[in-house]
Amino acid sequence: MIRLDRHPHGPRIYALGRRVHEWHLGLAAIAADATGRAVGAWHLTPLSGIVVAGGVWLVCKDWRDLVPSTRDTSAWRLGLHRRAAPLRAIRHGEGLPALAGAVAFAVGLVNLLSALTPNVAWRHHLLLQVEPVEAVPLLHTLTVPASATLVVCAFYLRARRRRAWQAALVLMVLLGGLELLKGLDFEEAVLSWAAASLLWWGRDSFYVRHERLRARSPALLALGVTAAGCSLAGIGIWVATRARPGDVVREVGDLLAWTRGPMSFGDELAWLPLAVGCLGLAVIVTLAYVLFRPLTAPRSLPDTVERTHAARLVREHGRDTLAFFKLRGDVHYRFTADRRAFAGYRVANGVLLIAGDPVGDPAAVPGLIADLCAFAEARGLRVGALGAGSALLPIYRDAGLRGIYIGDEAIVRTGRFSLEGRAIRKVRQSVSRLETAGYSVETLGFEQLDAPTLAALERVSSLWRDGEPERGFTMAMDRLDGEHGAGSLVFAARDWQGAIRGFIHVVPSYGRPAMSLSFMRRDRSTPNGLMEFLVVRAIEALRERGVEELSLNFAAFGRWLGRPEGRAERALGRIVSLGNRFFQIESLYRFNAKFEPRWEPRYLVFEGSPLRVGLAALRLEGQLPKLRR
């Protein structure tokens, strides 16, 4: 008795009450072939090789079910089965778009070649019995642009564009009919309709949505440009031939479809047919680009109401040391429907990059991440998170995302910090040297940052940046006097004349007695050790205020540099240190290590390629030049 059950993760087959996995079928195929050859029933042939290859493929794609600990944890796909992601929409054709793009490209190319070659003689004679002779070249002409358009659509099918799926489906059905009507090409027609059936079966895998077409939409503008180009081609042909308008229109249509028209052009105009054909191809490519563009992510930044609500959630639930940084002025927000949680994000390099961990009621976070993934999918964006904590990695995995270690947050326990001991003698020497030079540190609350003080702090920042723009996204604020800066502190270093020569800016971590470093700036002409002097005085002042922890700079790949686990991490640490001259990775780690912190690992969460998400992170953090999206 064989039974087929529907399951959210794919079909389930049972034989005699037992589950039959694909790897069972694969091993059975391999064993049957080996047994048949062993008893001499058959020999190694291309057919038996295909059977063995198919068996190996079934075993490989179902490898998770080979191991009891991972059995029944994957979702069925056309390709390799992947771990089930309960927070993502389940689609039975998840792996289809890449295959559909390849099939559409092949179908379009086959139909294009068929249209540009003569019909089979006996089919041509038979066809003339049921349709007029004038229809055959016209149908050939129509097949060429339809095939070329399908080839262009193939690239957008890979990107899961919904309109590309609709266009490709219509084109495949149409091309199947054209193949029969232009030359009784049954093979091409069956191929086109079979490909259309495949597209229809996997229709829910093409989920990238598009902007609605309106009176002033880019699509209509592109149609206007197309009409202008065709008119220009028609004018050129008329000037060259002085033919009747009807003949000119027909010639333009033939040349746009890359077929030879009734007119001929002299040597000086021999370039005209090629130019008009290229114009037709350019029109198809341009229209496809405009029509298949996905929904754009919101460009307007949050309004005052959203910012106020986000600040309230940060105050109520912002236990994480990076939560406050979501109040930056350049971050977009995504709230849950009940507004119990939100995430800060920006878009770059085709990636929706979440800043740190979402903030809000922990029970609402899984739903928020699921909503973010659906929001990104509809716009053709990948999802990533920069600076994610280890606690949320299981939730990200449930959304089909993976995480890799990218570094550590250095957190100093203010109650345990001391300048005593040999290990911290260099910091102690820096503090003594700056005190001897007449430097002191003043603690300034947010309400004390008046215009003259802000101007002095901005002057120091400008000297430190030396013409470079502000950097940061996940672990720094974008300004000192932000709307929601209440609770932040500035520790300003003044020289013997009372002028501010350096400062550090820290922001609160609500829900725990901790603060996080936002800015660290100094006049480059100040003595060495000013930053160490500022950090020590900040730790001492925060300890007096009851703040138990101070989060310092993020140390990229800090474990590999200072606490490697095994040979592989030691090797990676040596490679990372080579980039210190460009990104000061090792220098920043050594600076943090002076204060004997505990290290909090942070992760880059990604889907697809980590390289793409990593480049987006570097760009948003200001480590790479910004390009227009």
XYZ file of C-alpha atoms in Angstrom:
629
model
C 0.000 0.000 0.000
C 1.531 3.318 -1.106
C 0.276 6.578 0.378
C 1.170 10.169 -0.515
C 0.658 12.742 2.228
C 0.830 16.512 1.966
C 3.166 18.140 4.450
C 4.188 21.799 4.949
C 7.808 20.836 4.177
C 6.989 18.846 1.047
C 5.330 15.597 -0.049
C 5.691 12.517 2.135
C 5.569 9.011 0.566
C 4.729 5.923 2.630
C 4.979 2.283 1.521
C 3.505 -0.396 3.758
C 3.226 2.157 6.532
C 6.900 3.201 6.434
C 8.266 6.534 5.222
C 10.195 6.300 1.937
C 12.964 8.894 1.654
C 14.608 9.996 -1.560
C 17.893 8.526 -0.433
C 16.118 5.158 -0.216
C 15.176 5.459 -3.887
C 18.689 6.578 -4.783
C 20.361 3.643 -3.049
C 17.811 1.280 -4.580
C 18.643 2.563 -8.081
C 22.399 2.199 -7.481
C 21.980 -1.279 -5.981
C 19.707 -2.447 -8.818
C 22.209 -1.339 -11.430
C 25.121 -2.990 -9.599
C 23.151 -6.230 -9.150
C 22.096 -6.338 -12.791
C 25.660 -5.921 -14.010
C 26.954 -8.466 -11.487
C 24.612 -11.210 -12.754
C 25.206 -10.254 -16.386
C 21.662 -9.011 -17.019
C 23.104 -5.882 -18.625
C 26.388 -4.085 -19.111
C 27.546 -0.553 -18.464
C 25.732 1.666 -20.955
C 24.852 5.359 -21.117
C 21.382 4.459 -19.795
C 22.776 2.608 -16.768
C 25.160 5.502 -16.179
C 22.189 7.898 -16.101
C 20.430 5.620 -13.604
C 23.488 5.566 -11.315
C 23.947 9.326 -11.618
C 20.288 9.825 -10.750
C 20.670 7.580 -7.709
C 23.727 9.485 -6.516
C 21.838 12.763 -6.997
C 18.891 11.532 -4.902
C 21.231 10.504 -2.093
C 23.107 13.813 -2.182
C 20.022 16.042 -2.243
C 18.469 14.103 0.665
C 21.649 13.915 2.761
C 20.018 15.417 5.871
C 17.683 12.428 6.152
C 20.656 10.052 6.241
C 21.495 11.190 9.777
C 18.934 10.511 12.532
C 19.705 13.811 14.305
C 18.778 15.886 11.234
C 16.112 13.621 9.739
C 12.847 15.336 8.750
C 14.336 18.783 9.462
C 14.682 19.872 5.828
C 12.177 21.256 3.337
C 11.746 19.599 -0.059
C 13.325 21.404 -2.995
C 14.122 20.694 -6.613
C 17.792 20.987 -5.700
C 19.566 20.072 -2.485
C 17.192 19.971 0.447
C 17.784 22.718 2.968
C 16.996 23.077 6.622
C 13.355 24.008 7.120
C 12.775 27.669 7.950
C 9.494 27.927 9.881
C 9.600 31.732 9.843
C 9.671 31.874 6.045
C 6.882 31.185 3.584
C 7.024 27.577 2.357
C 7.085 27.260 -1.433
C 7.192 23.891 -3.152
C 9.148 25.369 -6.061
C 11.721 27.271 -4.012
C 14.611 26.126 -6.187
C 12.763 26.672 -9.443
C 13.715 30.228 -10.537
C 17.291 29.359 -11.528
C 16.079 26.332 -13.473
C 13.215 28.345 -14.985
C 15.640 31.023 -16.130
C 17.846 28.440 -17.854
C 14.833 26.737 -19.472
C 13.376 30.058 -20.658
C 16.724 31.034 -22.149
C 16.960 27.698 -23.962
C 13.351 27.834 -25.196
C 13.791 31.385 -26.448
C 17.007 30.488 -28.242
C 15.481 27.373 -29.865
C 12.468 29.349 -31.076
C 14.699 32.144 -32.349
C 16.806 29.722 -34.384
C 13.659 28.033 -35.671
C 12.235 31.362 -36.822
C 15.442 32.330 -38.624
C 15.723 29.017 -40.523
C 13.513 27.742 -43.382
C 10.587 25.429 -42.684
C 10.787 21.704 -43.384
C 9.587 21.280 -46.990
C 6.785 18.725 -46.464
C 5.470 20.607 -43.441
C 5.550 23.848 -45.387
C 3.492 22.353 -48.231
C 0.999 20.895 -45.770
C 0.708 24.208 -43.951
C -0.142 26.070 -47.153
C -3.236 23.904 -47.446
C -4.788 25.514 -44.337
C -3.458 29.100 -44.299
C -2.537 31.763 -46.878
C 1.041 31.999 -48.065
C 1.349 35.593 -46.776
C 0.796 34.414 -43.202
C 3.938 32.257 -43.014
C 6.558 35.052 -43.225
C 4.422 37.232 -40.952
C 4.390 34.507 -38.291
C 8.152 34.060 -38.672
C 8.505 37.794 -38.132
C 6.377 37.725 -34.968
C 8.329 34.779 -33.553
C 11.663 36.619 -33.608
C 10.831 39.478 -31.177
C 8.792 37.107 -28.992
C 11.780 34.750 -28.709
C 14.212 37.591 -28.041
C 11.909 38.937 -25.324
C 11.762 35.491 -23.701
C 15.573 35.336 -23.663
C 15.649 38.698 -21.870
C 12.938 37.542 -19.424
C 15.106 34.561 -18.506
C 17.512 36.775 -16.567
C 14.675 38.267 -14.510
C 13.165 34.864 -13.830
C 16.337 33.993 -11.920
C 15.659 37.070 -9.786
C 12.110 35.818 -9.008
C 10.361 38.817 -10.600
C 6.602 38.307 -10.739
C 6.028 40.273 -13.949
C 8.845 38.377 -15.645
C 7.044 35.145 -14.728
C 3.787 36.474 -16.169
C 5.489 37.662 -19.356
C 7.446 34.414 -19.801
C 4.324 32.308 -19.278
C 2.393 34.257 -21.927
C 5.341 34.200 -24.316
C 5.846 30.438 -23.993
C 2.178 29.714 -24.671
C 2.212 32.176 -27.593
C 5.437 30.778 -29.033
C 4.020 27.265 -28.924
C 1.112 28.419 -31.061
C 3.349 30.393 -33.416
C 5.600 27.370 -33.948
C 2.618 25.324 -35.108
C 1.200 28.079 -37.315
C 4.463 29.126 -38.967
C 5.849 25.705 -39.802
C 4.131 22.852 -37.956
C 7.152 22.671 -35.624
C 5.638 20.232 -33.141
C 8.903 19.711 -31.239
C 9.390 23.407 -30.451
C 5.709 23.801 -29.575
C 5.800 20.890 -27.096
C 9.011 22.288 -25.577
C 7.453 25.740 -25.125
C 4.246 24.411 -23.574
C 6.130 22.019 -21.287
C 8.234 24.930 -20.056
C 5.052 26.960 -19.532
C 3.641 24.112 -17.430
C 6.800 24.121 -15.309
C 6.429 27.865 -14.744
C 2.809 27.485 -13.739
C 3.655 24.701 -11.292
C 6.241 26.842 -9.515
C 4.327 30.118 -9.737
C 4.541 30.888 -6.007
C 8.350 31.001 -6.227
C 8.189 34.258 -8.201
C 7.283 36.549 -5.350
C 9.187 39.776 -6.086
C 6.543 42.461 -6.551
C 6.573 45.615 -8.654
C 5.340 49.175 -8.494
C 1.879 49.743 -9.926
C 1.815 51.293 -13.384
C 0.469 54.826 -13.311
C -0.048 57.601 -15.818
C 3.441 58.983 -15.203
C 5.147 55.667 -14.535
C 8.564 54.858 -16.065
C 6.927 52.111 -18.145
C 4.823 54.595 -20.072
C 7.853 56.835 -20.471
C 9.722 53.858 -21.941
C 6.852 53.239 -24.346
C 7.102 56.864 -25.436
C 10.820 56.451 -26.036
C 10.074 53.290 -28.008
C 7.554 55.099 -30.182
C 10.052 57.906 -30.732
C 12.745 55.400 -31.742
C 10.440 53.632 -34.183
C 9.426 56.977 -35.647
C 13.072 57.892 -36.068
C 13.749 54.598 -37.831
C 10.724 55.159 -40.089
C 11.896 58.657 -40.990
C 15.337 57.325 -41.864
C 13.878 54.626 -44.125
C 11.511 57.090 -45.788
C 14.320 59.564 -46.470
C 16.412 56.767 -47.972
C 13.675 55.215 -50.134
C 10.802 57.755 -50.493
C 8.468 54.751 -50.203
C 4.791 54.873 -49.309
C 3.953 55.185 -45.569
C 2.469 51.677 -45.453
C 5.610 50.154 -46.948
C 7.776 52.142 -44.541
C 5.804 50.835 -41.546
C 6.146 47.273 -42.801
C 9.875 47.697 -43.388
C 10.363 49.135 -39.883
C 8.519 46.147 -38.406
C 10.606 43.678 -40.407
C 13.900 45.287 -39.458
C 12.950 45.588 -35.780
C 12.252 41.836 -35.853
C 15.625 41.132 -37.476
C 14.074 39.845 -40.709
C 14.759 41.008 -44.245
C 12.075 43.314 -45.623
C 11.131 43.974 -49.251
C 13.335 47.052 -49.527
C 17.026 47.157 -50.325
C 19.536 49.805 -49.276
C 22.581 51.072 -51.118
C 26.155 50.928 -49.923
C 25.968 54.235 -48.129
C 22.866 53.025 -46.217
C 23.901 49.406 -45.699
C 24.217 50.132 -41.987
C 20.542 51.071 -41.622
C 19.033 47.544 -41.238
C 21.584 46.654 -38.546
C 20.960 49.947 -36.741
C 17.180 49.434 -36.708
C 17.597 45.824 -35.526
C 19.841 46.951 -32.679
C 17.253 49.591 -31.837
C 14.613 46.855 -31.546
C 16.838 44.828 -29.225
C 17.594 47.911 -27.126
C 13.868 48.604 -26.834
C 13.212 45.074 -25.531
C 16.027 45.305 -22.975
C 14.932 48.783 -21.826
C 11.277 47.826 -21.455
C 12.229 44.692 -19.522
C 14.403 46.714 -17.144
C 11.641 49.244 -16.515
C 8.738 46.806 -16.275
C 10.527 44.244 -14.136
C 11.985 46.621 -11.569
C 10.972 45.485 -8.065
C 9.246 47.474 -5.386
C 11.626 49.981 -3.857
C 12.314 50.098 -0.151
C 10.986 53.200 1.628
C 13.197 56.184 0.965
C 11.657 58.646 3.432
C 13.079 58.414 6.931
C 10.816 57.788 9.953
C 8.639 60.674 11.048
C 8.461 62.151 14.530
C 5.743 59.745 15.692
C 7.748 56.683 14.648
C 10.937 58.023 16.191
C 9.156 58.749 19.458
C 7.716 55.238 19.575
C 11.095 53.707 18.731
C 12.708 55.705 21.548
C 10.040 54.446 23.955
C 10.719 50.825 22.970
C 14.444 51.397 23.429
C 13.834 52.765 26.929
C 11.523 49.860 27.830
C 13.360 46.957 26.184
C 16.796 48.245 25.136
C 18.859 45.935 27.297
C 21.342 45.258 24.498
C 24.320 47.622 24.428
C 23.650 48.395 20.740
C 19.949 49.183 21.125
C 20.369 52.947 21.535
C 22.174 53.265 18.210
C 18.936 52.492 16.365
C 17.930 56.075 17.154
C 20.378 57.344 14.534
C 18.805 59.793 12.115
C 19.651 57.768 8.980
C 18.057 54.452 10.024
C 14.726 53.152 8.727
C 12.296 51.346 11.035
C 10.104 48.283 10.639
C 7.557 47.721 13.426
C 5.424 44.700 14.173
C 1.715 45.100 13.465
C 1.018 45.611 17.189
C 4.080 47.885 17.462
C 5.558 45.837 20.319
C 8.963 45.542 18.628
C 10.947 47.149 15.843
C 14.138 46.758 13.882
C 16.405 49.435 12.468
C 17.737 48.808 8.982
C 19.214 50.322 5.854
C 19.460 49.043 2.286
C 22.688 48.754 0.307
C 24.038 46.425 -2.364
C 20.628 44.764 -2.705
C 20.670 43.817 1.001
C 18.290 44.836 3.769
C 20.787 45.061 6.624
C 19.425 45.023 10.168
C 21.392 47.021 12.727
C 22.142 44.764 15.666
C 19.247 42.895 17.267
C 15.599 44.003 17.054
C 14.282 45.853 20.102
C 11.018 45.123 21.873
C 9.008 42.401 23.551
C 11.007 39.154 23.093
C 7.802 37.286 22.224
C 7.260 39.612 19.243
C 10.786 39.291 17.791
C 10.254 36.046 15.789
C 7.208 37.551 14.094
C 9.158 40.730 13.361
C 11.984 38.813 11.695
C 9.460 36.811 9.645
C 7.831 40.084 8.563
C 11.212 41.596 7.650
C 12.027 38.580 5.492
C 8.675 38.829 3.675
C 9.164 42.601 3.287
C 12.608 42.037 1.746
C 11.448 39.172 -0.493
C 8.744 41.328 -2.073
C 11.444 43.832 -3.041
C 14.035 41.386 -4.279
C 16.383 42.084 -1.364
C 18.560 39.749 0.644
C 18.336 39.921 4.433
C 21.292 40.354 6.745
C 22.056 41.579 10.247
C 25.250 43.231 11.431
C 26.346 42.962 15.044
C 23.775 40.323 15.970
C 24.075 38.756 19.412
C 24.342 35.040 20.005
C 20.940 34.863 21.762
C 18.996 35.531 18.551
C 20.950 33.206 16.261
C 18.410 30.347 16.677
C 15.593 32.694 15.600
C 17.578 33.820 12.567
C 18.178 30.158 11.679
C 14.425 29.596 11.800
C 14.192 32.321 9.158
C 16.640 30.492 6.897
C 19.581 32.751 7.777
C 23.056 31.789 8.887
C 25.484 33.547 11.164
C 29.268 33.849 11.155
C 31.502 35.304 13.841
C 32.895 38.738 12.911
C 34.353 40.016 16.151
C 33.852 40.964 19.783
C 32.430 43.826 21.722
C 34.808 44.818 24.526
C 32.883 45.367 27.792
C 34.708 46.733 30.828
C 33.372 45.952 34.300
C 33.757 49.294 36.051
C 33.741 47.744 39.541
C 36.688 45.476 38.752
C 38.750 47.971 36.784
C 41.919 49.201 38.437
C 45.121 50.947 37.425
C 47.108 48.742 39.789
C 49.258 45.924 38.485
C 51.918 45.290 35.898
C 49.490 44.325 33.102
C 48.005 47.823 32.942
C 51.152 49.825 33.574
C 51.151 51.431 30.076
C 47.656 52.812 30.634
C 48.744 54.057 34.089
C 51.736 55.794 32.521
C 49.504 57.488 29.934
C 47.184 58.786 32.645
C 50.116 60.148 34.669
C 51.657 61.810 31.609
C 48.404 63.600 30.680
C 47.798 64.746 34.251
C 51.341 66.134 34.402
C 50.671 67.996 31.125
C 47.692 69.754 32.744
C 44.840 67.798 31.181
C 41.578 67.140 32.993
C 38.283 65.459 32.122
C 34.862 67.074 32.485
C 31.614 65.075 32.494
C 28.858 66.744 30.463
C 25.245 65.579 30.404
C 23.113 65.871 27.286
C 21.368 68.976 28.661
C 24.742 70.702 29.183
C 25.693 70.544 25.494
C 25.005 74.182 24.643
C 25.940 75.780 21.334
C 29.521 76.827 22.272
C 30.268 73.388 23.728
C 28.838 71.599 20.684
C 30.900 73.854 18.423
C 34.072 72.931 20.327
C 33.245 69.231 20.159
C 32.478 69.445 16.446
C 35.798 71.198 15.863
C 37.624 68.278 17.509
C 35.603 65.796 15.408
C 36.475 67.679 12.237
C 40.181 67.630 13.096
C 40.008 63.911 13.852
C 38.189 63.009 10.622
C 40.521 65.196 8.563
C 37.962 65.650 5.773
C 36.561 62.122 5.893
C 32.791 61.638 6.396
C 31.330 60.226 9.590
C 31.461 56.443 9.799
C 29.253 54.006 11.604
C 25.854 52.389 11.375
C 25.467 49.691 14.001
C 27.673 50.832 16.891
C 27.797 54.623 16.734
C 25.483 57.622 16.695
C 25.451 59.977 13.738
C 25.437 63.183 15.809
C 25.898 64.466 19.336
C 22.712 66.529 19.608
C 20.173 64.025 18.288
C 16.490 64.325 19.167
C 16.579 61.350 21.543
C 19.999 61.915 23.100
C 18.716 62.224 26.661
C 20.745 60.076 29.011
C 23.930 60.240 26.960
C 27.159 61.647 28.402
C 30.225 63.356 26.998
C 33.604 63.097 28.723
C 35.600 66.066 27.454
C 39.379 66.360 27.875
C 40.477 69.962 28.509
C 44.066 71.162 28.299
C 45.788 73.501 30.746
C 44.075 76.451 29.049
C 40.584 74.933 29.397
C 40.120 74.178 25.693
C 38.446 70.909 24.668
C 41.056 68.804 22.858
C 39.357 65.408 22.871
C 36.208 63.629 24.040
C 34.309 60.389 24.171
C 30.537 60.106 23.858
C 28.621 57.303 25.583
C 24.940 56.367 25.393
C 22.766 54.430 27.855
C 21.731 50.779 27.737
C 18.301 50.755 29.339
C 17.285 47.731 31.371
C 20.804 47.169 32.698
C 23.392 49.397 34.417
C 25.577 49.824 31.330
C 26.586 52.412 28.748
C 28.083 52.123 25.269
C 30.818 54.086 23.559
C 29.566 56.042 20.556
C 32.285 58.537 19.578
C 35.970 58.710 20.418
C 37.631 61.859 19.053
C 40.780 63.887 19.662
C 42.831 66.671 18.165
C 45.681 64.862 16.425
C 48.188 67.331 17.873
C 47.483 66.207 21.453
C 49.933 63.967 23.353
C 49.808 60.213 22.874
C 47.695 58.461 25.463
C 44.836 60.970 25.508
C 42.298 58.297 24.549
C 43.474 55.972 27.330
C 43.271 58.912 29.759
C 39.685 59.645 28.686
C 38.571 56.008 28.935
C 40.032 55.610 32.438
C 38.359 58.777 33.710
C 35.072 57.745 32.054
C 35.196 54.329 33.745
C 35.834 55.961 37.124
C 33.024 58.508 36.662
C 30.542 55.864 35.517
C 31.409 53.663 38.492
C 30.518 56.553 40.813
C 27.179 56.904 38.950
C 26.335 53.229 39.518
C 27.041 52.139 35.949
C 28.513 48.643 36.124
C 29.622 48.119 32.498
C 31.057 50.235 29.705
C 30.991 48.829 26.176
C 34.063 50.006 24.291
C 34.937 49.708 20.613
C 34.034 46.696 18.527
C 37.108 44.538 17.859
C 36.775 42.841 14.477
C 37.914 39.194 14.602
C 39.283 39.786 18.096
C 39.228 36.116 19.065
C 41.392 35.213 16.082
C 43.897 37.944 16.951
C 44.211 37.435 20.707
C 42.427 34.242 21.761
C 42.585 31.814 18.821
C 41.066 28.367 19.234
C 43.176 26.003 17.213
C 45.471 26.293 14.217
C 42.782 27.469 11.824
C 41.950 30.535 13.897
C 45.630 31.322 14.443
C 46.131 31.274 10.674
C 43.073 33.485 10.178
C 44.416 35.876 12.804
C 47.690 36.251 10.897
C 45.748 36.961 7.683
C 43.548 39.553 9.413
C 46.576 41.326 10.873
C 47.813 41.973 7.330
C 44.872 44.324 6.813
C 45.722 46.423 9.869
C 47.371 49.162 7.799
C 44.089 49.724 5.950
C 41.430 49.130 8.638
C 43.379 49.285 11.945
C 41.835 45.971 12.985
C 44.674 44.745 15.175
C 45.403 48.203 16.599
C 41.823 48.580 17.793
C 41.870 45.140 19.371
C 45.111 45.920 21.228
C 43.644 49.218 22.461
C 40.554 47.497 23.848
C 42.600 44.704 25.421
C 44.499 47.244 27.562
C 41.440 47.646 29.784
C 41.048 43.907 30.441
C 37.440 43.664 29.234
C 35.223 40.670 28.808
C 34.519 39.882 25.179
C 30.960 39.646 23.825
C 30.901 37.902 20.414
C 28.974 39.521 17.585
C 27.873 37.940 14.318
C 27.084 38.754 10.715
C 23.792 37.103 9.798
C 23.161 36.491 6.113
C 21.267 34.557 3.484
C 22.801 33.500 0.218
C 26.372 34.700 -0.087
C 28.105 36.215 2.977
C 30.250 38.251 0.575
C 27.263 40.248 -0.680
C 26.018 40.998 2.829
C 29.558 41.725 4.000
C 30.092 44.295 1.261
C 26.803 45.962 2.181
C 27.926 46.095 5.822
C 31.282 47.639 4.923
C 29.581 50.227 2.737
C 27.063 51.250 5.388
C 29.766 51.397 8.050
C 31.662 53.826 5.828
C 34.551 51.475 5.072
C 33.854 51.433 1.322
C 32.893 54.196 -1.128
C 29.146 54.715 -1.346
C 27.538 53.976 -4.675
C 24.023 54.691 -5.786
C 21.737 51.715 -5.437
